[in-house]
Amino acid sequence: MASRSSVKFLDLASGDLLDIPQTPRGLPRVMTVPGIISDLDGYGNNEEDSDVSSSSGHERKIIVANMLPLHSKRDTESGKWCFSLDKDSLLLHLKDGFSLETEFIYVGSLKVDIDQSEQEEVAQKLLEDFNCVPTFLPSDLQRKFYLGFCKQQLWPLFHYMLPMCPEHGDRFDRLLWQAYVSANKLFADKVMEVINPDNDYVWVHDYHLMVLPTFLRKRFNRIKLGFFLHSPFPSSEIYRTLPVRDQILRGLLNCDLIGFHTFDYARHFLSCCSRMLGLDYESKRGHIGLDYFGRTVYIKILPVGVHMGRLESVLDLPSTAAKVRELQKQFDGKSVILGIDDMDIFKGISLKLLALEHLLQLHTKMRGHIVLVQIVNPARGSGKDVQEARRETYLTAERINEVYGSSDYEPVILIDRHVPRSEKSAYYAIADCCIVNAVRDGMNLVPYKYIVCRQGTPSLDAAIGRYAESPRTSMLVVSEFIGCSPSLSGAIRVNPWDIEAVGEALHVAICLSDSEKQLRHEKHYRYVSTHNVAYWARSFAQDLERACRDHYSKRCWGIGLGLGFRVVSLSPSFRRLSTDHIVSAYRRTSRRTIFLGYDGTVVPETSIIKSPSPEVINILKTLCSDPKNTVFIVSGRGRKTLTDWLAPCEMLGIAAEHGYFVRWNNTSDWETNHPGADLEWIRIVEPIMKLYTEATDGSSIETKESALVWQYQDADPDFGSCQAKEMMDHLENVLANEPAVVKSGQHIVEVKPQGVTKGLVAEKILLQMVNDGRPPDFVMCVGDDKSDEDMFESILNTLSSQSLPTAPEIFACTIGQKPSKAKYYLDDATDVVRMLKGLADATNSKLRYPSQDQVSFESAV
């Protein structure tokens, strides 16, 4: 029977969904709090209180990952399940970044299948003994979710492998995607069972759970939610091939903070958000932020570190010291190069062996004196690619040993078995050089572990008879395509595909002087020991707290269906403009001023036909026909274009080119706000814009009487944006002493005279009405652009600074739910026309049925 938490997937993923058995309810749900959106999947029943809810002021972190940090085995005698902590788990190590009072709750799956009849007992035991909340996925769902979508589709794609043909990966399978969504939903259910959304911070880990944030944000719109991606994030050219790309991006954007190991990964994510969702980012006091429907989603760039205490404790084990002595004897007189990698196609093991082969072939003196020890960790996935990688590795190693080896010398030692941590640490400690040659990897902590083990500990020094004061050396050869590469400035960075260059890098690493090796080691050890896992976790948590600081200072509500759900977060005073509300104010006032933008306001931004529709013309004519109204179109367009398009509206005022030209009606002359303005700068700007237009495909120049506009809406988003920033810097430098300003807008760069803004023209019109004895008692201003924000601000400042008989009713309205100086919003141009039609109808009714006061006045006249 399907659980009630999984019965509404039809709005999340198309097609039939898996039949998911009900998971045991070991934990009651928590109470609802302010800021919760409408009920999701029947969770509106708040009769139960959570028995694990945190008390106020008690810091608690909920860590969500695919797997719990536990080892599991069944006792052969009692038949009961036994569990123990996985002391090597990153999820446990990150606790070191917090105070002892901080409580941690872990949500994730177990590495073993638990029979449904035992799940409730196991869940209670894990919560009581380890603060772990297990997510029991049915075996079929687990297989499709992890081995299917995660390992066969997401993981290859994130490592730049496209399924160009069946031999190169599995193509997108919607059933596997549905399993991924279903699994993420079940993880979300478990988080909802234990969370106190007022106090708890939720930290989600890795690519297995990228749509989980959507479910949590849909349930609690002010949830404090962070996500860290431990794998690479591919470039937009690769990522955009994923059919469900938007759903995953929106899932991540439902977090408050998203973490990446390197700037490259973060840059790729930001590029995808720009190209696919039209979102731009900016740096805010050193922190990168994306504005997403009023919420700022912050980006964190920091590579994870190692747990120094755990590594040093293993080095102190007697078994480690014994293995070190054994290996020193085995490799006496030889230089040891160490590689430790998972068996998969992205680790570059075979490329590493080919580089060694090149080294032995080119530098004959190294034969018999250099050994590559390659430890192969068990593969995390299965499939033809893993088997092929293993076969190629063995064949290459055998060939090298046959050609360059002898009865007492093997240049390649392949260890393909489970290697205890103490034995790995011993290999780290005796290796002269460590090579990580992955063609693509998220982070890879092998170099960090190698540095710590080469440093050693006093206990290990004593056990192997090494002086504590003796200098420590190490050498690293690392691929430039792994996450830790940027942080290891003393390493020799290589392109793993360039076999000859990698071979030469290994030769340099072995032959470098001991003093040089010591300097590089000391530099690396300083970094690794200070930027450990505790530092990483603490830094992420501090940034998450900063990102959530304004949660309760704004109004929040949810919009969108299914995985397109997002939360709009805006000022408490910001609300939708009700037609009934503004019509009511319109009817009871008699001196009205109306400012309207053009593109994106009365004409849709996306419309190919830019001239106003007959409906808009009729509405404007009706509004202008009322003598109580002063109506202006305020636009950045040229006056000739606006005059031609709006010719039927004889009493309509026009402010063209952002107010440089102003005309009160068809019969009045054009006024120039800056008569005699020096426009000589146009001769400087025009050739520069032409240069960028020729270099930027899809861009164009719009020439106005008082301004020049460079448009790049049809250019490549990234390149256009880059060129726009470069052009702005260029123009600001050459125009430093000219009476012109450079402004950026939505896909435009505009140069115009100083002192020309929509705000100034609104101020001029309002002051003229006040000076003429006609102070407005109703002011409406509607616009969609950054330039319209000047109008909103100017209207408020101008009217508040004047001594008016009565305070006017002001309706400043922006288009779209976004941060604005306006108090109101409408969704789009269609909404604006609908609202204006309401005002026009009110005008017609007044003209048709005048009030009694108006009739008496006209009779007296």
JSON list of C-alpha atoms in Angstrom, two decimals, residues 213-386:
[
{"chain": "A", "resi": 213, "resn": "PRO", "atom": "CA", "xyz": [15.15, 21.07, -0.99]},
{"chain": "A", "resi": 214, "resn": "THR", "atom": "CA", "xyz": [12.00, 21.65, -3.05]},
{"chain": "A", "resi": 215, "resn": "PHE", "atom": "CA", "xyz": [9.94, 19.32, -0.85]},
{"chain": "A", "resi": 216, "resn": "LEU", "atom": "CA", "xyz": [11.28, 20.89, 2.34]},
{"chain": "A", "resi": 217, "resn": "ARG", "atom": "CA", "xyz": [10.83, 24.46, 1.12]},
{"chain": "A", "resi": 218, "resn": "LYS", "atom": "CA", "xyz": [7.29, 23.63, 0.03]},
{"chain": "A", "resi": 219, "resn": "ARG", "atom": "CA", "xyz": [6.45, 22.44, 3.54]},
{"chain": "A", "resi": 220, "resn": "PHE", "atom": "CA", "xyz": [8.32, 25.13, 5.48]},
{"chain": "A", "resi": 221, "resn": "ASN", "atom": "CA", "xyz": [8.98, 28.26, 3.45]},
{"chain": "A", "resi": 222, "resn": "ARG", "atom": "CA", "xyz": [11.38, 29.70, 6.03]},
{"chain": "A", "resi": 223, "resn": "ILE", "atom": "CA", "xyz": [13.38, 26.54, 6.58]},
{"chain": "A", "resi": 224, "resn": "LYS", "atom": "CA", "xyz": [17.11, 27.14, 7.12]},
{"chain": "A", "resi": 225, "resn": "LEU", "atom": "CA", "xyz": [18.56, 24.99, 4.38]},
{"chain": "A", "resi": 226, "resn": "GLY", "atom": "CA", "xyz": [22.06, 24.45, 3.03]},
{"chain": "A", "resi": 227, "resn": "PHE", "atom": "CA", "xyz": [23.39, 22.10, 0.35]},
{"chain": "A", "resi": 228, "resn": "PHE", "atom": "CA", "xyz": [26.93, 21.00, -0.47]},
{"chain": "A", "resi": 229, "resn": "LEU", "atom": "CA", "xyz": [27.83, 19.30, -3.74]},
{"chain": "A", "resi": 230, "resn": "HIS", "atom": "CA", "xyz": [30.75, 16.91, -3.33]},
{"chain": "A", "resi": 231, "resn": "SER", "atom": "CA", "xyz": [31.03, 16.12, -7.05]},
{"chain": "A", "resi": 232, "resn": "PRO", "atom": "CA", "xyz": [31.95, 18.39, -9.96]},
{"chain": "A", "resi": 233, "resn": "PHE", "atom": "CA", "xyz": [29.24, 20.53, -11.51]},
{"chain": "A", "resi": 234, "resn": "PRO", "atom": "CA", "xyz": [29.57, 20.38, -15.31]},
{"chain": "A", "resi": 235, "resn": "SER", "atom": "CA", "xyz": [29.69, 23.27, -17.73]},
{"chain": "A", "resi": 236, "resn": "SER", "atom": "CA", "xyz": [26.38, 24.50, -19.13]},
{"chain": "A", "resi": 237, "resn": "GLU", "atom": "CA", "xyz": [27.08, 22.84, -22.50]},
{"chain": "A", "resi": 238, "resn": "ILE", "atom": "CA", "xyz": [27.07, 19.46, -20.75]},
{"chain": "A", "resi": 239, "resn": "TYR", "atom": "CA", "xyz": [24.43, 20.10, -18.09]},
{"chain": "A", "resi": 240, "resn": "ARG", "atom": "CA", "xyz": [21.87, 21.53, -20.53]},
{"chain": "A", "resi": 241, "resn": "THR", "atom": "CA", "xyz": [21.60, 18.08, -22.20]},
{"chain": "A", "resi": 242, "resn": "LEU", "atom": "CA", "xyz": [19.79, 16.75, -19.11]},
{"chain": "A", "resi": 243, "resn": "PRO", "atom": "CA", "xyz": [16.03, 16.66, -19.83]},
{"chain": "A", "resi": 244, "resn": "VAL", "atom": "CA", "xyz": [15.19, 17.51, -16.20]},
{"chain": "A", "resi": 245, "resn": "ARG", "atom": "CA", "xyz": [17.76, 20.29, -15.92]},
{"chain": "A", "resi": 246, "resn": "ASP", "atom": "CA", "xyz": [15.34, 23.01, -14.79]},
{"chain": "A", "resi": 247, "resn": "GLN", "atom": "CA", "xyz": [13.80, 20.88, -12.02]},
{"chain": "A", "resi": 248, "resn": "ILE", "atom": "CA", "xyz": [17.21, 20.14, -10.53]},
{"chain": "A", "resi": 249, "resn": "LEU", "atom": "CA", "xyz": [18.39, 23.74, -10.76]},
{"chain": "A", "resi": 250, "resn": "ARG", "atom": "CA", "xyz": [15.20, 24.95, -9.08]},
{"chain": "A", "resi": 251, "resn": "GLY", "atom": "CA", "xyz": [15.64, 22.27, -6.43]},
{"chain": "A", "resi": 252, "resn": "LEU", "atom": "CA", "xyz": [19.07, 23.62, -5.54]},
{"chain": "A", "resi": 253, "resn": "LEU", "atom": "CA", "xyz": [17.82, 27.21, -5.65]},
{"chain": "A", "resi": 254, "resn": "ASN", "atom": "CA", "xyz": [15.30, 26.35, -2.94]},
{"chain": "A", "resi": 255, "resn": "CYS", "atom": "CA", "xyz": [18.29, 26.30, -0.56]},
{"chain": "A", "resi": 256, "resn": "ASP", "atom": "CA", "xyz": [19.66, 29.33, 1.25]},
{"chain": "A", "resi": 257, "resn": "LEU", "atom": "CA", "xyz": [23.31, 28.38, 0.68]},
{"chain": "A", "resi": 258, "resn": "ILE", "atom": "CA", "xyz": [24.85, 26.12, -1.99]},
{"chain": "A", "resi": 259, "resn": "GLY", "atom": "CA", "xyz": [28.43, 24.94, -1.52]},
{"chain": "A", "resi": 260, "resn": "PHE", "atom": "CA", "xyz": [31.01, 23.89, -4.10]},
{"chain": "A", "resi": 261, "resn": "HIS", "atom": "CA", "xyz": [34.62, 22.74, -3.82]},
{"chain": "A", "resi": 262, "resn": "THR", "atom": "CA", "xyz": [36.00, 25.14, -6.43]},
{"chain": "A", "resi": 263, "resn": "PHE", "atom": "CA", "xyz": [35.11, 28.34, -8.23]},
{"chain": "A", "resi": 264, "resn": "ASP", "atom": "CA", "xyz": [35.02, 26.42, -11.51]},
{"chain": "A", "resi": 265, "resn": "TYR", "atom": "CA", "xyz": [32.13, 24.26, -10.25]},
{"chain": "A", "resi": 266, "resn": "ALA", "atom": "CA", "xyz": [30.32, 27.31, -8.85]},
{"chain": "A", "resi": 267, "resn": "ARG", "atom": "CA", "xyz": [30.89, 29.23, -12.09]},
{"chain": "A", "resi": 268, "resn": "HIS", "atom": "CA", "xyz": [29.35, 26.40, -14.12]},
{"chain": "A", "resi": 269, "resn": "PHE", "atom": "CA", "xyz": [26.30, 26.36, -11.83]},
{"chain": "A", "resi": 270, "resn": "LEU", "atom": "CA", "xyz": [25.88, 30.14, -12.10]},
{"chain": "A", "resi": 271, "resn": "SER", "atom": "CA", "xyz": [26.23, 29.93, -15.88]},
{"chain": "A", "resi": 272, "resn": "CYS", "atom": "CA", "xyz": [23.46, 27.30, -16.00]},
{"chain": "A", "resi": 273, "resn": "CYS", "atom": "CA", "xyz": [21.21, 29.52, -13.86]},
{"chain": "A", "resi": 274, "resn": "SER", "atom": "CA", "xyz": [21.87, 32.42, -16.23]},
{"chain": "A", "resi": 275, "resn": "ARG", "atom": "CA", "xyz": [21.38, 30.51, -19.48]},
{"chain": "A", "resi": 276, "resn": "MET", "atom": "CA", "xyz": [18.43, 28.35, -18.47]},
{"chain": "A", "resi": 277, "resn": "LEU", "atom": "CA", "xyz": [16.58, 30.40, -15.86]},
{"chain": "A", "resi": 278, "resn": "GLY", "atom": "CA", "xyz": [17.68, 33.94, -16.77]},
{"chain": "A", "resi": 279, "resn": "LEU", "atom": "CA", "xyz": [19.16, 34.58, -13.31]},
{"chain": "A", "resi": 280, "resn": "ASP", "atom": "CA", "xyz": [22.12, 36.89, -12.78]},
{"chain": "A", "resi": 281, "resn": "TYR", "atom": "CA", "xyz": [24.42, 36.89, -9.78]},
{"chain": "A", "resi": 282, "resn": "GLU", "atom": "CA", "xyz": [26.37, 39.58, -8.00]},
{"chain": "A", "resi": 283, "resn": "SER", "atom": "CA", "xyz": [28.97, 39.76, -5.29]},
{"chain": "A", "resi": 284, "resn": "LYS", "atom": "CA", "xyz": [27.62, 41.18, -2.04]},
{"chain": "A", "resi": 285, "resn": "ARG", "atom": "CA", "xyz": [30.41, 42.12, 0.38]},
{"chain": "A", "resi": 286, "resn": "GLY", "atom": "CA", "xyz": [32.55, 39.22, -0.74]},
{"chain": "A", "resi": 287, "resn": "HIS", "atom": "CA", "xyz": [29.69, 36.73, -0.95]},
{"chain": "A", "resi": 288, "resn": "ILE", "atom": "CA", "xyz": [28.22, 35.60, -4.28]},
{"chain": "A", "resi": 289, "resn": "GLY", "atom": "CA", "xyz": [24.43, 35.86, -4.29]},
{"chain": "A", "resi": 290, "resn": "LEU", "atom": "CA", "xyz": [21.64, 34.98, -6.72]},
{"chain": "A", "resi": 291, "resn": "ASP", "atom": "CA", "xyz": [18.35, 36.84, -6.46]},
{"chain": "A", "resi": 292, "resn": "TYR", "atom": "CA", "xyz": [15.65, 34.19, -6.79]},
{"chain": "A", "resi": 293, "resn": "PHE", "atom": "CA", "xyz": [12.13, 35.65, -6.45]},
{"chain": "A", "resi": 294, "resn": "GLY", "atom": "CA", "xyz": [13.21, 37.99, -3.68]},
{"chain": "A", "resi": 295, "resn": "ARG", "atom": "CA", "xyz": [15.27, 35.41, -1.80]},
{"chain": "A", "resi": 296, "resn": "THR", "atom": "CA", "xyz": [19.05, 35.69, -1.98]},
{"chain": "A", "resi": 297, "resn": "VAL", "atom": "CA", "xyz": [20.60, 32.28, -2.59]},
{"chain": "A", "resi": 298, "resn": "TYR", "atom": "CA", "xyz": [24.26, 32.44, -1.57]},
{"chain": "A", "resi": 299, "resn": "ILE", "atom": "CA", "xyz": [27.11, 30.48, -3.13]},
{"chain": "A", "resi": 300, "resn": "LYS", "atom": "CA", "xyz": [29.89, 29.06, -0.95]},
{"chain": "A", "resi": 301, "resn": "ILE", "atom": "CA", "xyz": [33.25, 28.04, -2.42]},
{"chain": "A", "resi": 302, "resn": "LEU", "atom": "CA", "xyz": [35.43, 26.04, -0.05]},
{"chain": "A", "resi": 303, "resn": "PRO", "atom": "CA", "xyz": [37.07, 22.63, -0.48]},
{"chain": "A", "resi": 304, "resn": "VAL", "atom": "CA", "xyz": [36.44, 20.11, 2.26]},
{"chain": "A", "resi": 305, "resn": "GLY", "atom": "CA", "xyz": [39.35, 19.14, 4.52]},
{"chain": "A", "resi": 306, "resn": "VAL", "atom": "CA", "xyz": [40.53, 16.03, 6.35]},
{"chain": "A", "resi": 307, "resn": "HIS", "atom": "CA", "xyz": [40.11, 15.03, 9.98]},
{"chain": "A", "resi": 308, "resn": "MET", "atom": "CA", "xyz": [43.61, 15.51, 11.41]},
{"chain": "A", "resi": 309, "resn": "GLY", "atom": "CA", "xyz": [42.88, 13.63, 14.64]},
{"chain": "A", "resi": 310, "resn": "ARG", "atom": "CA", "xyz": [41.55, 10.56, 12.85]},
{"chain": "A", "resi": 311, "resn": "LEU", "atom": "CA", "xyz": [44.56, 10.34, 10.52]},
{"chain": "A", "resi": 312, "resn": "GLU", "atom": "CA", "xyz": [47.04, 10.87, 13.35]},
{"chain": "A", "resi": 313, "resn": "SER", "atom": "CA", "xyz": [45.34, 8.29, 15.56]},
{"chain": "A", "resi": 314, "resn": "VAL", "atom": "CA", "xyz": [45.76, 5.68, 12.80]},
{"chain": "A", "resi": 315, "resn": "LEU", "atom": "CA", "xyz": [49.43, 6.65, 12.42]},
{"chain": "A", "resi": 316, "resn": "ASP", "atom": "CA", "xyz": [49.89, 6.01, 16.15]},
{"chain": "A", "resi": 317, "resn": "LEU", "atom": "CA", "xyz": [48.65, 2.40, 15.88]},
{"chain": "A", "resi": 318, "resn": "PRO", "atom": "CA", "xyz": [51.32, -0.29, 16.43]},
{"chain": "A", "resi": 319, "resn": "SER", "atom": "CA", "xyz": [50.11, -2.05, 13.26]},
{"chain": "A", "resi": 320, "resn": "THR", "atom": "CA", "xyz": [50.86, 1.09, 11.23]},
{"chain": "A", "resi": 321, "resn": "ALA", "atom": "CA", "xyz": [54.39, 1.36, 12.57]},
{"chain": "A", "resi": 322, "resn": "ALA", "atom": "CA", "xyz": [55.00, -2.34, 11.91]},
{"chain": "A", "resi": 323, "resn": "LYS", "atom": "CA", "xyz": [53.78, -1.97, 8.33]},
{"chain": "A", "resi": 324, "resn": "VAL", "atom": "CA", "xyz": [55.98, 1.11, 7.82]},
{"chain": "A", "resi": 325, "resn": "ARG", "atom": "CA", "xyz": [59.07, -0.82, 8.90]},
{"chain": "A", "resi": 326, "resn": "GLU", "atom": "CA", "xyz": [58.11, -3.70, 6.61]},
{"chain": "A", "resi": 327, "resn": "LEU", "atom": "CA", "xyz": [57.62, -1.40, 3.59]},
{"chain": "A", "resi": 328, "resn": "GLN", "atom": "CA", "xyz": [60.85, 0.49, 4.26]},
{"chain": "A", "resi": 329, "resn": "LYS", "atom": "CA", "xyz": [62.69, -2.79, 4.13]},
{"chain": "A", "resi": 330, "resn": "GLN", "atom": "CA", "xyz": [60.78, -3.99, 1.01]},
{"chain": "A", "resi": 331, "resn": "PHE", "atom": "CA", "xyz": [61.48, -0.79, -0.95]},
{"chain": "A", "resi": 332, "resn": "ASP", "atom": "CA", "xyz": [64.94, -0.05, 0.36]},
{"chain": "A", "resi": 333, "resn": "GLY", "atom": "CA", "xyz": [66.90, 1.85, -2.26]},
{"chain": "A", "resi": 334, "resn": "LYS", "atom": "CA", "xyz": [63.86, 2.53, -4.43]},
{"chain": "A", "resi": 335, "resn": "SER", "atom": "CA", "xyz": [61.69, 5.61, -4.94]},
{"chain": "A", "resi": 336, "resn": "VAL", "atom": "CA", "xyz": [58.03, 4.85, -4.31]},
{"chain": "A", "resi": 337, "resn": "ILE", "atom": "CA", "xyz": [55.24, 6.58, -6.23]},
{"chain": "A", "resi": 338, "resn": "LEU", "atom": "CA", "xyz": [51.82, 5.98, -4.68]},
{"chain": "A", "resi": 339, "resn": "GLY", "atom": "CA", "xyz": [48.38, 6.03, -6.27]},
{"chain": "A", "resi": 340, "resn": "ILE", "atom": "CA", "xyz": [45.15, 5.31, -4.40]},
{"chain": "A", "resi": 341, "resn": "ASP", "atom": "CA", "xyz": [41.99, 5.40, -6.48]},
{"chain": "A", "resi": 342, "resn": "ASP", "atom": "CA", "xyz": [38.53, 3.92, -6.86]},
{"chain": "A", "resi": 343, "resn": "MET", "atom": "CA", "xyz": [38.15, 1.57, -9.80]},
{"chain": "A", "resi": 344, "resn": "ASP", "atom": "CA", "xyz": [36.21, 3.67, -12.29]},
{"chain": "A", "resi": 345, "resn": "ILE", "atom": "CA", "xyz": [36.76, 5.22, -15.68]},
{"chain": "A", "resi": 346, "resn": "PHE", "atom": "CA", "xyz": [37.31, 8.76, -14.37]},
{"chain": "A", "resi": 347, "resn": "LYS", "atom": "CA", "xyz": [40.23, 8.10, -12.02]},
{"chain": "A", "resi": 348, "resn": "GLY", "atom": "CA", "xyz": [42.76, 7.84, -14.84]},
{"chain": "A", "resi": 349, "resn": "ILE", "atom": "CA", "xyz": [44.53, 4.74, -13.51]},
{"chain": "A", "resi": 350, "resn": "SER", "atom": "CA", "xyz": [45.45, 3.42, -16.96]},
{"chain": "A", "resi": 351, "resn": "LEU", "atom": "CA", "xyz": [46.68, 6.89, -18.02]},
{"chain": "A", "resi": 352, "resn": "LYS", "atom": "CA", "xyz": [48.88, 6.94, -14.93]},
{"chain": "A", "resi": 353, "resn": "LEU", "atom": "CA", "xyz": [50.38, 3.57, -15.87]},
{"chain": "A", "resi": 354, "resn": "LEU", "atom": "CA", "xyz": [51.05, 4.77, -19.41]},
{"chain": "A", "resi": 355, "resn": "ALA", "atom": "CA", "xyz": [52.83, 7.82, -18.00]},
{"chain": "A", "resi": 356, "resn": "LEU", "atom": "CA", "xyz": [55.04, 5.54, -15.91]},
{"chain": "A", "resi": 357, "resn": "GLU", "atom": "CA", "xyz": [55.74, 3.45, -19.00]},
{"chain": "A", "resi": 358, "resn": "HIS", "atom": "CA", "xyz": [56.83, 6.60, -20.85]},
{"chain": "A", "resi": 359, "resn": "LEU", "atom": "CA", "xyz": [59.10, 7.54, -17.93]},
{"chain": "A", "resi": 360, "resn": "LEU", "atom": "CA", "xyz": [60.80, 4.13, -17.88]},
{"chain": "A", "resi": 361, "resn": "GLN", "atom": "CA", "xyz": [61.18, 4.17, -21.64]},
{"chain": "A", "resi": 362, "resn": "LEU", "atom": "CA", "xyz": [62.71, 7.65, -21.77]},
{"chain": "A", "resi": 363, "resn": "HIS", "atom": "CA", "xyz": [64.82, 7.58, -18.58]},
{"chain": "A", "resi": 364, "resn": "THR", "atom": "CA", "xyz": [66.55, 4.21, -18.59]},
{"chain": "A", "resi": 365, "resn": "LYS", "atom": "CA", "xyz": [68.48, 4.98, -15.39]},
{"chain": "A", "resi": 366, "resn": "MET", "atom": "CA", "xyz": [65.20, 4.98, -13.47]},
{"chain": "A", "resi": 367, "resn": "ARG", "atom": "CA", "xyz": [64.57, 1.32, -14.25]},
{"chain": "A", "resi": 368, "resn": "GLY", "atom": "CA", "xyz": [64.98, -0.80, -11.16]},
{"chain": "A", "resi": 369, "resn": "HIS", "atom": "CA", "xyz": [64.89, 2.28, -8.93]},
{"chain": "A", "resi": 370, "resn": "ILE", "atom": "CA", "xyz": [61.30, 3.44, -9.22]},
{"chain": "A", "resi": 371, "resn": "VAL", "atom": "CA", "xyz": [58.10, 1.63, -8.19]},
{"chain": "A", "resi": 372, "resn": "LEU", "atom": "CA", "xyz": [54.48, 2.63, -8.66]},
{"chain": "A", "resi": 373, "resn": "VAL", "atom": "CA", "xyz": [52.25, 1.17, -5.95]},
{"chain": "A", "resi": 374, "resn": "GLN", "atom": "CA", "xyz": [48.65, 1.44, -7.14]},
{"chain": "A", "resi": 375, "resn": "ILE", "atom": "CA", "xyz": [46.00, 0.65, -4.53]},
{"chain": "A", "resi": 376, "resn": "VAL", "atom": "CA", "xyz": [42.59, 0.09, -6.11]},
{"chain": "A", "resi": 377, "resn": "ASN", "atom": "CA", "xyz": [39.57, 0.71, -3.90]},
{"chain": "A", "resi": 378, "resn": "PRO", "atom": "CA", "xyz": [36.41, -1.28, -4.61]},
{"chain": "A", "resi": 379, "resn": "ALA", "atom": "CA", "xyz": [34.19, 0.23, -7.32]},
{"chain": "A", "resi": 380, "resn": "ARG", "atom": "CA", "xyz": [31.16, 2.15, -6.03]},
{"chain": "A", "resi": 381, "resn": "GLY", "atom": "CA", "xyz": [29.10, 1.27, -9.08]},
{"chain": "A", "resi": 382, "resn": "SER", "atom": "CA", "xyz": [28.80, -1.58, -11.50]},
{"chain": "A", "resi": 383, "resn": "GLY", "atom": "CA", "xyz": [28.58, -1.87, -15.24]},
{"chain": "A", "resi": 384, "resn": "LYS", "atom": "CA", "xyz": [30.50, -2.41, -18.43]},
{"chain": "A", "resi": 385, "resn": "ASP", "atom": "CA", "xyz": [32.61, 0.72, -17.97]},
{"chain": "A", "resi": 386, "resn": "VAL", "atom": "CA", "xyz": [33.98, -0.49, -14.61]}
]
